[in-house]
């Protein structure tokens, strides 16, 4: 009898683990640029977990409040901020990717802030410095209050995201030379999500940064282990290349994903979840970008246009 019970328990545990494959995402802010209160920030956790990491943090409190109103969370906003978010992955130190974290830092709990060397250097010198804002971080101008603990990421090295089941690998990006940004490859067990901070296409930026990221994740696409890609599109196709300022248009977005398709195989790209981020909502840009992306989607990607506070699942 005990053996039968043990087998049943193992079967239930296996079924539960299978049923909870993938990741859940809560968009706290989805726009690029000037839309105060709805700027780049995405909470990410493995399915079945409430231990999230925040991918960028342009907007935090407004996004959490929106998610509570949408009933994405069944707890209050304070619980989400202080208990659910375990750390921040910051792709680059522009205010539309970091201001929410800074403003909320006084009321936040102790957390890790993961970023590459340049980004941490800017945070220390220009934000958490007792002039722009109190130094609530672990290094920089004294006194360092040590609430936010800087964790420097090294290119291509895997780092555990503390208090979660996830780990991350960072890749440098070009965000209009000489400015840099970061792509984060987040892993939970044998499943992955790829998040790009702001970036221009290799052909315009004259780098090979995007190609290196695609080469790294192509085997994961082939095996079905890459559950989603977050990639920015800031401007419609009418934007001249000389005025991209380290961003993508629908044309360049698709060209970059076609490079991944060449490495991974076009058949494996069909229905790949691609979350479209950082649209600058000026005039009718959002509608134009969506139309141009859908018309150019010859790869059969599952294009996702996130809404603030509305949760989504990547499987």
PDB file of C-alpha atoms in Angstrom:
ATOM      1  CA  UNK A   1       0.000   0.000   0.000  1.00  0.00           C
ATOM      2  CA  UNK A   2       2.836   2.377   0.892  1.00  0.00           C
ATOM      3  CA  UNK A   3       4.459   1.695  -2.478  1.00  0.00           C
ATOM      4  CA  UNK A   4       1.218   2.548  -4.283  1.00  0.00           C
ATOM      5  CA  UNK A   5       0.879   5.802  -2.338  1.00  0.00           C
ATOM      6  CA  UNK A   6       4.497   6.697  -3.076  1.00  0.00           C
ATOM      7  CA  UNK A   7       3.990   6.095  -6.786  1.00  0.00           C
ATOM      8  CA  UNK A   8       0.840   8.223  -6.776  1.00  0.00           C
ATOM      9  CA  UNK A   9       2.632  11.065  -4.957  1.00  0.00           C
ATOM     10  CA  UNK A  10       5.491  10.985  -7.459  1.00  0.00           C
ATOM     11  CA  UNK A  11       3.038  10.962 -10.347  1.00  0.00           C
ATOM     12  CA  UNK A  12       1.163  13.960  -8.931  1.00  0.00           C
ATOM     13  CA  UNK A  13       4.439  15.821  -8.357  1.00  0.00           C
ATOM     14  CA  UNK A  14       5.574  15.078 -11.920  1.00  0.00           C
ATOM     15  CA  UNK A  15       2.243  16.197 -13.355  1.00  0.00           C
ATOM     16  CA  UNK A  16       2.341  19.401 -11.294  1.00  0.00           C
ATOM     17  CA  UNK A  17       5.870  20.178 -12.447  1.00  0.00           C
ATOM     18  CA  UNK A  18       4.887  19.560 -16.071  1.00  0.00           C
ATOM     19  CA  UNK A  19       1.741  21.674 -15.745  1.00  0.00           C
ATOM     20  CA  UNK A  20       3.767  24.559 -14.364  1.00  0.00           C
ATOM     21  CA  UNK A  21       6.351  24.695 -17.139  1.00  0.00           C
ATOM     22  CA  UNK A  22       7.167  28.077 -18.617  1.00  0.00           C
ATOM     23  CA  UNK A  23       7.208  31.568 -17.173  1.00  0.00           C
ATOM     24  CA  UNK A  24       4.691  34.162 -16.086  1.00  0.00           C
ATOM     25  CA  UNK A  25       5.146  37.849 -16.830  1.00  0.00           C
ATOM     26  CA  UNK A  26       3.551  40.935 -15.301  1.00  0.00           C
ATOM     27  CA  UNK A  27       4.210  44.077 -17.382  1.00  0.00           C
ATOM     28  CA  UNK A  28       4.647  47.011 -15.007  1.00  0.00           C
ATOM     29  CA  UNK A  29       5.479  49.387 -17.847  1.00  0.00           C
ATOM     30  CA  UNK A  30       5.484  48.775 -21.581  1.00  0.00           C
ATOM     31  CA  UNK A  31       6.278  52.042 -23.387  1.00  0.00           C
ATOM     32  CA  UNK A  32       9.535  53.643 -24.379  1.00  0.00           C
ATOM     33  CA  UNK A  33      10.595  57.207 -23.864  1.00  0.00           C
ATOM     34  CA  UNK A  34       8.318  59.849 -22.492  1.00  0.00           C
ATOM     35  CA  UNK A  35       5.193  58.138 -21.105  1.00  0.00           C
ATOM     36  CA  UNK A  36       5.648  58.809 -17.397  1.00  0.00           C
ATOM     37  CA  UNK A  37       4.037  56.040 -15.341  1.00  0.00           C
ATOM     38  CA  UNK A  38       4.221  53.327 -18.025  1.00  0.00           C
ATOM     39  CA  UNK A  39       7.909  52.788 -18.773  1.00  0.00           C
ATOM     40  CA  UNK A  40       9.895  49.598 -19.367  1.00  0.00           C
ATOM     41  CA  UNK A  41       9.585  47.082 -16.519  1.00  0.00           C
ATOM     42  CA  UNK A  42       8.530  43.423 -16.561  1.00  0.00           C
ATOM     43  CA  UNK A  43       8.176  41.098 -13.583  1.00  0.00           C
ATOM     44  CA  UNK A  44       9.268  37.563 -14.503  1.00  0.00           C
ATOM     45  CA  UNK A  45       8.858  34.345 -12.506  1.00  0.00           C
ATOM     46  CA  UNK A  46       8.702  30.624 -13.242  1.00  0.00           C
ATOM     47  CA  UNK A  47       5.150  29.324 -13.543  1.00  0.00           C
ATOM     48  CA  UNK A  48       3.877  28.360 -10.102  1.00  0.00           C
ATOM     49  CA  UNK A  49       6.188  30.768  -8.259  1.00  0.00           C
ATOM     50  CA  UNK A  50       5.705  34.236  -6.773  1.00  0.00           C
ATOM     51  CA  UNK A  51       9.455  34.898  -6.547  1.00  0.00           C
ATOM     52  CA  UNK A  52       9.954  37.421  -9.371  1.00  0.00           C
ATOM     53  CA  UNK A  53      12.853  39.323 -10.815  1.00  0.00           C
ATOM     54  CA  UNK A  54      12.094  42.685 -12.448  1.00  0.00           C
ATOM     55  CA  UNK A  55      13.505  43.125 -15.958  1.00  0.00           C
ATOM     56  CA  UNK A  56      14.300  46.847 -15.947  1.00  0.00           C
ATOM     57  CA  UNK A  57      12.419  49.202 -13.648  1.00  0.00           C
ATOM     58  CA  UNK A  58      11.304  52.352 -15.444  1.00  0.00           C
ATOM     59  CA  UNK A  59       7.914  52.104 -13.738  1.00  0.00           C
ATOM     60  CA  UNK A  60       7.289  50.098 -10.572  1.00  0.00           C
ATOM     61  CA  UNK A  61       4.545  51.377  -8.238  1.00  0.00           C
ATOM     62  CA  UNK A  62       2.132  52.521 -10.990  1.00  0.00           C
ATOM     63  CA  UNK A  63       2.528  49.174 -12.721  1.00  0.00           C
ATOM     64  CA  UNK A  64       1.941  47.179  -9.560  1.00  0.00           C
ATOM     65  CA  UNK A  65      -1.208  49.222  -8.856  1.00  0.00           C
ATOM     66  CA  UNK A  66      -2.424  48.554 -12.405  1.00  0.00           C
ATOM     67  CA  UNK A  67      -1.799  44.815 -11.945  1.00  0.00           C
ATOM     68  CA  UNK A  68      -3.782  44.820  -8.686  1.00  0.00           C
ATOM     69  CA  UNK A  69      -6.678  46.610 -10.437  1.00  0.00           C
ATOM     70  CA  UNK A  70      -6.554  44.046 -13.258  1.00  0.00           C
ATOM     71  CA  UNK A  71      -6.656  41.263 -10.619  1.00  0.00           C
ATOM     72  CA  UNK A  72      -3.362  39.910 -11.924  1.00  0.00           C
ATOM     73  CA  UNK A  73      -2.389  39.807  -8.255  1.00  0.00           C
ATOM     74  CA  UNK A  74      -4.684  38.765  -5.428  1.00  0.00           C
ATOM     75  CA  UNK A  75      -2.534  40.531  -2.828  1.00  0.00           C
ATOM     76  CA  UNK A  76      -2.024  44.234  -2.185  1.00  0.00           C
ATOM     77  CA  UNK A  77       0.565  46.426  -3.897  1.00  0.00           C
ATOM     78  CA  UNK A  78       2.822  46.592  -0.840  1.00  0.00           C
ATOM     79  CA  UNK A  79       3.121  42.810  -0.752  1.00  0.00           C
ATOM     80  CA  UNK A  80       4.064  42.692  -4.434  1.00  0.00           C
ATOM     81  CA  UNK A  81       6.775  45.332  -4.030  1.00  0.00           C
ATOM     82  CA  UNK A  82       8.238  44.113  -0.773  1.00  0.00           C
ATOM     83  CA  UNK A  83       7.808  40.336  -1.004  1.00  0.00           C
ATOM     84  CA  UNK A  84       7.239  39.253  -4.614  1.00  0.00           C
ATOM     85  CA  UNK A  85       9.996  41.257  -6.334  1.00  0.00           C
ATOM     86  CA  UNK A  86      13.277  39.676  -5.233  1.00  0.00           C
ATOM     87  CA  UNK A  87      15.643  41.768  -7.345  1.00  0.00           C
ATOM     88  CA  UNK A  88      16.154  43.974 -10.391  1.00  0.00           C
ATOM     89  CA  UNK A  89      17.960  43.237 -13.657  1.00  0.00           C
ATOM     90  CA  UNK A  90      18.873  46.638 -15.120  1.00  0.00           C
ATOM     91  CA  UNK A  91      19.864  46.652 -18.794  1.00  0.00           C
ATOM     92  CA  UNK A  92      21.192  50.226 -18.887  1.00  0.00           C
ATOM     93  CA  UNK A  93      20.959  53.329 -16.719  1.00  0.00           C
ATOM     94  CA  UNK A  94      18.642  55.553 -18.769  1.00  0.00           C
ATOM     95  CA  UNK A  95      15.853  56.973 -16.617  1.00  0.00           C
ATOM     96  CA  UNK A  96      13.058  55.265 -18.551  1.00  0.00           C
ATOM     97  CA  UNK A  97      14.557  51.946 -17.430  1.00  0.00           C
ATOM     98  CA  UNK A  98      15.541  52.767 -13.871  1.00  0.00           C
ATOM     99  CA  UNK A  99      13.506  55.654 -12.423  1.00  0.00           C
ATOM    100  CA  UNK A 100      10.790  53.467 -10.854  1.00  0.00           C
ATOM    101  CA  UNK A 101      13.364  51.518  -8.878  1.00  0.00           C
ATOM    102  CA  UNK A 102      15.045  54.705  -7.656  1.00  0.00           C
ATOM    103  CA  UNK A 103      11.822  56.397  -6.565  1.00  0.00           C
ATOM    104  CA  UNK A 104      10.565  53.279  -4.763  1.00  0.00           C
ATOM    105  CA  UNK A 105      13.877  52.466  -3.104  1.00  0.00           C
ATOM    106  CA  UNK A 106      13.104  54.326   0.141  1.00  0.00           C
ATOM    107  CA  UNK A 107      10.069  52.118   0.853  1.00  0.00           C
ATOM    108  CA  UNK A 108      11.434  48.929  -0.706  1.00  0.00           C
ATOM    109  CA  UNK A 109      12.990  45.954   1.081  1.00  0.00           C
ATOM    110  CA  UNK A 110      16.547  44.657   0.780  1.00  0.00           C
ATOM    111  CA  UNK A 111      17.139  43.488  -2.784  1.00  0.00           C
ATOM    112  CA  UNK A 112      19.875  42.615  -5.267  1.00  0.00           C
ATOM    113  CA  UNK A 113      20.434  44.906  -8.259  1.00  0.00           C
ATOM    114  CA  UNK A 114      22.043  42.990 -11.132  1.00  0.00           C
ATOM    115  CA  UNK A 115      23.778  44.888 -13.931  1.00  0.00           C
ATOM    116  CA  UNK A 116      26.989  45.087 -15.922  1.00  0.00           C
ATOM    117  CA  UNK A 117      29.921  47.232 -14.810  1.00  0.00           C
ATOM    118  CA  UNK A 118      29.100  50.442 -16.723  1.00  0.00           C
ATOM    119  CA  UNK A 119      25.500  50.476 -15.522  1.00  0.00           C
ATOM    120  CA  UNK A 120      26.491  50.017 -11.884  1.00  0.00           C
ATOM    121  CA  UNK A 121      29.068  52.757 -12.264  1.00  0.00           C
ATOM    122  CA  UNK A 122      26.416  55.224 -13.459  1.00  0.00           C
ATOM    123  CA  UNK A 123      24.061  54.280 -10.630  1.00  0.00           C
ATOM    124  CA  UNK A 124      26.804  54.886  -8.080  1.00  0.00           C
ATOM    125  CA  UNK A 125      28.048  58.140  -9.579  1.00  0.00           C
ATOM    126  CA  UNK A 126      24.817  59.793 -10.684  1.00  0.00           C
ATOM    127  CA  UNK A 127      21.786  58.344  -8.872  1.00  0.00           C
ATOM    128  CA  UNK A 128      22.472  56.776  -5.488  1.00  0.00           C
ATOM    129  CA  UNK A 129      24.979  59.466  -4.504  1.00  0.00           C
ATOM    130  CA  UNK A 130      23.266  61.607  -1.796  1.00  0.00           C
ATOM    131  CA  UNK A 131      22.784  64.387  -4.363  1.00  0.00           C
ATOM    132  CA  UNK A 132      20.327  62.961  -6.878  1.00  0.00           C
ATOM    133  CA  UNK A 133      19.001  60.477  -4.271  1.00  0.00           C
ATOM    134  CA  UNK A 134      20.048  58.946  -0.942  1.00  0.00           C
ATOM    135  CA  UNK A 135      22.618  56.211  -1.363  1.00  0.00           C
ATOM    136  CA  UNK A 136      20.489  53.211  -0.503  1.00  0.00           C
ATOM    137  CA  UNK A 137      22.937  50.936  -2.292  1.00  0.00           C
ATOM    138  CA  UNK A 138      25.893  48.850  -1.144  1.00  0.00           C
ATOM    139  CA  UNK A 139      28.681  50.996  -2.583  1.00  0.00           C
ATOM    140  CA  UNK A 140      29.424  54.584  -3.567  1.00  0.00           C
ATOM    141  CA  UNK A 141      29.240  57.851  -1.645  1.00  0.00           C
ATOM    142  CA  UNK A 142      29.220  57.354   2.129  1.00  0.00           C
ATOM    143  CA  UNK A 143      27.195  56.401   3.967  1.00  0.00           C
ATOM    144  CA  UNK A 144      26.114  53.491   1.770  1.00  0.00           C
ATOM    145  CA  UNK A 145      22.922  52.227   3.420  1.00  0.00           C
ATOM    146  CA  UNK A 146      23.168  48.753   1.851  1.00  0.00           C
ATOM    147  CA  UNK A 147      19.489  48.198   1.075  1.00  0.00           C
ATOM    148  CA  UNK A 148      20.158  47.575  -2.624  1.00  0.00           C
ATOM    149  CA  UNK A 149      23.130  45.244  -3.105  1.00  0.00           C
ATOM    150  CA  UNK A 150      24.974  45.685  -6.398  1.00  0.00           C
ATOM    151  CA  UNK A 151      25.717  42.406  -8.168  1.00  0.00           C
ATOM    152  CA  UNK A 152      27.993  42.995 -11.152  1.00  0.00           C
ATOM    153  CA  UNK A 153      27.334  40.675 -14.071  1.00  0.00           C
ATOM    154  CA  UNK A 154      30.159  39.441 -16.271  1.00  0.00           C
ATOM    155  CA  UNK A 155      29.587  38.765 -19.958  1.00  0.00           C
ATOM    156  CA  UNK A 156      28.476  35.183 -20.688  1.00  0.00           C
ATOM    157  CA  UNK A 157      28.871  34.051 -17.043  1.00  0.00           C
ATOM    158  CA  UNK A 158      25.830  32.568 -15.287  1.00  0.00           C
ATOM    159  CA  UNK A 159      24.765  34.229 -12.023  1.00  0.00           C
ATOM    160  CA  UNK A 160      22.088  32.975  -9.631  1.00  0.00           C
ATOM    161  CA  UNK A 161      19.183  35.366  -9.003  1.00  0.00           C
ATOM    162  CA  UNK A 162      18.976  35.188  -5.228  1.00  0.00           C
ATOM    163  CA  UNK A 163      15.761  34.026  -3.523  1.00  0.00           C
ATOM    164  CA  UNK A 164      14.417  32.688  -6.833  1.00  0.00           C
ATOM    165  CA  UNK A 165      14.743  29.525  -8.919  1.00  0.00           C
ATOM    166  CA  UNK A 166      16.308  31.553 -11.736  1.00  0.00           C
ATOM    167  CA  UNK A 167      19.762  32.440 -12.980  1.00  0.00           C
ATOM    168  CA  UNK A 168      20.925  34.928 -15.612  1.00  0.00           C
ATOM    169  CA  UNK A 169      23.580  35.328 -18.295  1.00  0.00           C
ATOM    170  CA  UNK A 170      24.332  38.859 -19.536  1.00  0.00           C
ATOM    171  CA  UNK A 171      25.385  39.923 -23.030  1.00  0.00           C
ATOM    172  CA  UNK A 172      26.486  43.464 -23.970  1.00  0.00           C
ATOM    173  CA  UNK A 173      24.506  45.417 -26.568  1.00  0.00           C
ATOM    174  CA  UNK A 174      25.133  48.646 -28.460  1.00  0.00           C
ATOM    175  CA  UNK A 175      22.678  51.465 -27.749  1.00  0.00           C
ATOM    176  CA  UNK A 176      24.027  54.106 -30.155  1.00  0.00           C
ATOM    177  CA  UNK A 177      27.791  54.155 -29.764  1.00  0.00           C
ATOM    178  CA  UNK A 178      29.442  54.658 -27.331  1.00  0.00           C
ATOM    179  CA  UNK A 179      26.438  53.876 -25.108  1.00  0.00           C
ATOM    180  CA  UNK A 180      25.823  50.307 -24.038  1.00  0.00           C
ATOM    181  CA  UNK A 181      22.900  48.164 -22.972  1.00  0.00           C
ATOM    182  CA  UNK A 182      22.388  44.527 -22.004  1.00  0.00           C
ATOM    183  CA  UNK A 183      20.532  41.387 -23.037  1.00  0.00           C
ATOM    184  CA  UNK A 184      19.576  38.994 -20.238  1.00  0.00           C
ATOM    185  CA  UNK A 185      19.156  35.251 -20.800  1.00  0.00           C
ATOM    186  CA  UNK A 186      17.162  34.037 -17.789  1.00  0.00           C
ATOM    187  CA  UNK A 187      17.052  30.329 -16.960  1.00  0.00           C
ATOM    188  CA  UNK A 188      14.841  28.231 -14.701  1.00  0.00           C
ATOM    189  CA  UNK A 189      15.883  24.593 -14.757  1.00  0.00           C
ATOM    190  CA  UNK A 190      16.056  23.803 -18.501  1.00  0.00           C
ATOM    191  CA  UNK A 191      13.805  26.630 -19.771  1.00  0.00           C
ATOM    192  CA  UNK A 192      14.827  30.127 -20.820  1.00  0.00           C
ATOM    193  CA  UNK A 193      13.589  33.645 -21.562  1.00  0.00           C
ATOM    194  CA  UNK A 194      15.634  36.245 -23.457  1.00  0.00           C
ATOM    195  CA  UNK A 195      15.198  39.937 -22.665  1.00  0.00           C
ATOM    196  CA  UNK A 196      16.810  42.726 -24.682  1.00  0.00           C
ATOM    197  CA  UNK A 197      17.300  46.188 -23.293  1.00  0.00           C
ATOM    198  CA  UNK A 198      17.376  49.035 -25.794  1.00  0.00           C
ATOM    199  CA  UNK A 199      19.508  48.167 -28.799  1.00  0.00           C
ATOM    200  CA  UNK A 200      20.193  49.115 -32.372  1.00  0.00           C
ATOM    201  CA  UNK A 201      20.692  46.559 -35.165  1.00  0.00           C
ATOM    202  CA  UNK A 202      24.197  45.253 -35.777  1.00  0.00           C
ATOM    203  CA  UNK A 203      24.197  46.611 -39.322  1.00  0.00           C
ATOM    204  CA  UNK A 204      23.560  50.178 -38.151  1.00  0.00           C
ATOM    205  CA  UNK A 205      25.597  50.002 -34.932  1.00  0.00           C
ATOM    206  CA  UNK A 206      28.498  48.314 -36.779  1.00  0.00           C
ATOM    207  CA  UNK A 207      28.889  45.656 -34.096  1.00  0.00           C
ATOM    208  CA  UNK A 208      28.295  41.929 -33.814  1.00  0.00           C
ATOM    209  CA  UNK A 209      26.557  42.058 -30.449  1.00  0.00           C
ATOM    210  CA  UNK A 210      23.125  40.901 -31.612  1.00  0.00           C
ATOM    211  CA  UNK A 211      24.628  38.101 -33.703  1.00  0.00           C
ATOM    212  CA  UNK A 212      26.484  36.785 -30.643  1.00  0.00           C
ATOM    213  CA  UNK A 213      23.259  36.667 -28.658  1.00  0.00           C
ATOM    214  CA  UNK A 214      21.443  34.879 -31.486  1.00  0.00           C
ATOM    215  CA  UNK A 215      24.256  32.320 -31.756  1.00  0.00           C
ATOM    216  CA  UNK A 216      24.019  31.648 -28.025  1.00  0.00           C
ATOM    217  CA  UNK A 217      20.250  31.047 -28.018  1.00  0.00           C
ATOM    218  CA  UNK A 218      19.852  29.263 -31.381  1.00  0.00           C
ATOM    219  CA  UNK A 219      20.308  25.787 -29.793  1.00  0.00           C
ATOM    220  CA  UNK A 220      17.591  26.676 -27.262  1.00  0.00           C
ATOM    221  CA  UNK A 221      15.192  27.573 -30.081  1.00  0.00           C
ATOM    222  CA  UNK A 222      15.977  24.312 -31.857  1.00  0.00           C
ATOM    223  CA  UNK A 223      15.212  22.308 -28.725  1.00  0.00           C
ATOM    224  CA  UNK A 224      12.085  24.311 -27.798  1.00  0.00           C
ATOM    225  CA  UNK A 225      13.612  25.489 -24.516  1.00  0.00           C
ATOM    226  CA  UNK A 226      13.499  29.228 -25.301  1.00  0.00           C
ATOM    227  CA  UNK A 227      10.022  30.186 -24.131  1.00  0.00           C
ATOM    228  CA  UNK A 228      10.062  33.818 -25.181  1.00  0.00           C
ATOM    229  CA  UNK A 229      12.015  36.823 -26.434  1.00  0.00           C
ATOM    230  CA  UNK A 230      11.470  40.428 -25.320  1.00  0.00           C
ATOM    231  CA  UNK A 231      12.650  42.721 -28.126  1.00  0.00           C
ATOM    232  CA  UNK A 232      12.192  46.451 -28.578  1.00  0.00           C
ATOM    233  CA  UNK A 233      10.676  48.395 -31.476  1.00  0.00           C
ATOM    234  CA  UNK A 234      10.813  52.120 -30.789  1.00  0.00           C
ATOM    235  CA  UNK A 235       9.939  53.681 -34.145  1.00  0.00           C
ATOM    236  CA  UNK A 236       7.965  52.901 -37.311  1.00  0.00           C
ATOM    237  CA  UNK A 237       9.795  52.083 -40.528  1.00  0.00           C
ATOM    238  CA  UNK A 238       9.629  55.716 -41.655  1.00  0.00           C
ATOM    239  CA  UNK A 239      12.302  56.607 -39.073  1.00  0.00           C
ATOM    240  CA  UNK A 240      15.643  57.109 -40.900  1.00  0.00           C
ATOM    241  CA  UNK A 241      18.528  54.891 -39.827  1.00  0.00           C
ATOM    242  CA  UNK A 242      20.589  57.962 -38.919  1.00  0.00           C
ATOM    243  CA  UNK A 243      17.921  58.880 -36.341  1.00  0.00           C
ATOM    244  CA  UNK A 244      17.441  55.494 -34.678  1.00  0.00           C
ATOM    245  CA  UNK A 245      19.568  56.465 -31.638  1.00  0.00           C
ATOM    246  CA  UNK A 246      20.263  52.840 -30.831  1.00  0.00           C
ATOM    247  CA  UNK A 247      16.764  51.468 -31.398  1.00  0.00           C
ATOM    248  CA  UNK A 248      14.883  49.173 -33.789  1.00  0.00           C
ATOM    249  CA  UNK A 249      12.101  49.628 -36.318  1.00  0.00           C
ATOM    250  CA  UNK A 250       9.806  46.800 -37.520  1.00  0.00           C
ATOM    251  CA  UNK A 251      12.096  46.301 -40.529  1.00  0.00           C
ATOM    252  CA  UNK A 252      15.197  45.889 -38.355  1.00  0.00           C
ATOM    253  CA  UNK A 253      13.298  43.860 -35.745  1.00  0.00           C
ATOM    254  CA  UNK A 254      12.396  41.289 -38.392  1.00  0.00           C
ATOM    255  CA  UNK A 255      15.848  41.345 -39.981  1.00  0.00           C
ATOM    256  CA  UNK A 256      17.411  40.508 -36.642  1.00  0.00           C
ATOM    257  CA  UNK A 257      14.970  37.667 -35.996  1.00  0.00           C
ATOM    258  CA  UNK A 258      15.639  36.346 -39.500  1.00  0.00           C
ATOM    259  CA  UNK A 259      19.303  36.023 -38.478  1.00  0.00           C
ATOM    260  CA  UNK A 260      18.168  33.869 -35.547  1.00  0.00           C
ATOM    261  CA  UNK A 261      16.024  31.853 -37.976  1.00  0.00           C
ATOM    262  CA  UNK A 262      19.059  31.181 -40.165  1.00  0.00           C
ATOM    263  CA  UNK A 263      20.887  29.775 -37.139  1.00  0.00           C
ATOM    264  CA  UNK A 264      18.007  27.877 -35.544  1.00  0.00           C
ATOM    265  CA  UNK A 265      15.867  26.941 -38.557  1.00  0.00           C
ATOM    266  CA  UNK A 266      12.742  28.710 -39.772  1.00  0.00           C
ATOM    267  CA  UNK A 267      10.451  25.875 -38.767  1.00  0.00           C
ATOM    268  CA  UNK A 268      11.551  26.240 -35.136  1.00  0.00           C
ATOM    269  CA  UNK A 269      10.676  29.948 -35.168  1.00  0.00           C
ATOM    270  CA  UNK A 270       6.974  29.392 -35.847  1.00  0.00           C
ATOM    271  CA  UNK A 271       4.874  30.390 -32.808  1.00  0.00           C
ATOM    272  CA  UNK A 272       7.935  31.531 -30.861  1.00  0.00           C
ATOM    273  CA  UNK A 273       6.693  34.031 -28.263  1.00  0.00           C
ATOM    274  CA  UNK A 274       8.114  37.477 -29.019  1.00  0.00           C
ATOM    275  CA  UNK A 275       7.049  40.266 -26.663  1.00  0.00           C
ATOM    276  CA  UNK A 276       7.249  43.639 -28.413  1.00  0.00           C
ATOM    277  CA  UNK A 277       8.628  46.243 -26.012  1.00  0.00           C
ATOM    278  CA  UNK A 278       9.518  49.943 -25.827  1.00  0.00           C
ATOM    279  CA  UNK A 279       7.142  51.347 -28.459  1.00  0.00           C
ATOM    280  CA  UNK A 280       7.299  55.142 -28.242  1.00  0.00           C
ATOM    281  CA  UNK A 281       3.591  56.087 -28.230  1.00  0.00           C
ATOM    282  CA  UNK A 282       3.890  59.346 -30.143  1.00  0.00           C
ATOM    283  CA  UNK A 283       0.964  60.136 -32.468  1.00  0.00           C
ATOM    284  CA  UNK A 284      -0.169  56.917 -34.151  1.00  0.00           C
ATOM    285  CA  UNK A 285       3.220  55.188 -33.810  1.00  0.00           C
ATOM    286  CA  UNK A 286       1.815  52.260 -31.836  1.00  0.00           C
ATOM    287  CA  UNK A 287      -0.811  51.398 -34.461  1.00  0.00           C
ATOM    288  CA  UNK A 288       1.671  51.840 -37.315  1.00  0.00           C
ATOM    289  CA  UNK A 289       4.306  49.651 -35.651  1.00  0.00           C
ATOM    290  CA  UNK A 290       1.812  46.869 -34.931  1.00  0.00           C
ATOM    291  CA  UNK A 291       0.600  46.937 -38.551  1.00  0.00           C
ATOM    292  CA  UNK A 292       4.134  46.908 -39.962  1.00  0.00           C
ATOM    293  CA  UNK A 293       5.213  44.060 -37.688  1.00  0.00           C
ATOM    294  CA  UNK A 294       2.195  41.895 -38.473  1.00  0.00           C
ATOM    295  CA  UNK A 295       2.592  42.448 -42.213  1.00  0.00           C
ATOM    296  CA  UNK A 296       6.283  41.501 -42.086  1.00  0.00           C
ATOM    297  CA  UNK A 297       5.842  38.428 -39.884  1.00  0.00           C
ATOM    298  CA  UNK A 298       6.743  35.800 -42.483  1.00  0.00           C
ATOM    299  CA  UNK A 299       8.377  33.653 -39.772  1.00  0.00           C
ATOM    300  CA  UNK A 300       5.039  32.973 -38.072  1.00  0.00           C
ATOM    301  CA  UNK A 301       6.158  34.441 -34.748  1.00  0.00           C
ATOM    302  CA  UNK A 302       3.619  34.807 -31.957  1.00  0.00           C
ATOM    303  CA  UNK A 303       3.879  38.566 -31.564  1.00  0.00           C
ATOM    304  CA  UNK A 304       2.692  39.772 -28.155  1.00  0.00           C
ATOM    305  CA  UNK A 305       1.878  43.427 -27.516  1.00  0.00           C
ATOM    306  CA  UNK A 306       1.797  43.665 -23.705  1.00  0.00           C
ATOM    307  CA  UNK A 307      -0.533  45.894 -21.685  1.00  0.00           C
ATOM    308  CA  UNK A 308       0.390  47.420 -18.363  1.00  0.00           C
ATOM    309  CA  UNK A 309      -0.760  45.290 -15.446  1.00  0.00           C
ATOM    310  CA  UNK A 310      -2.161  42.454 -17.585  1.00  0.00           C
ATOM    311  CA  UNK A 311      -0.319  39.210 -16.930  1.00  0.00           C
ATOM    312  CA  UNK A 312       0.801  36.820 -19.655  1.00  0.00           C
ATOM    313  CA  UNK A 313       2.294  33.350 -19.852  1.00  0.00           C
ATOM    314  CA  UNK A 314       5.240  32.171 -21.931  1.00  0.00           C
ATOM    315  CA  UNK A 315       5.183  28.433 -22.623  1.00  0.00           C
TER     316      UNK A 315
END
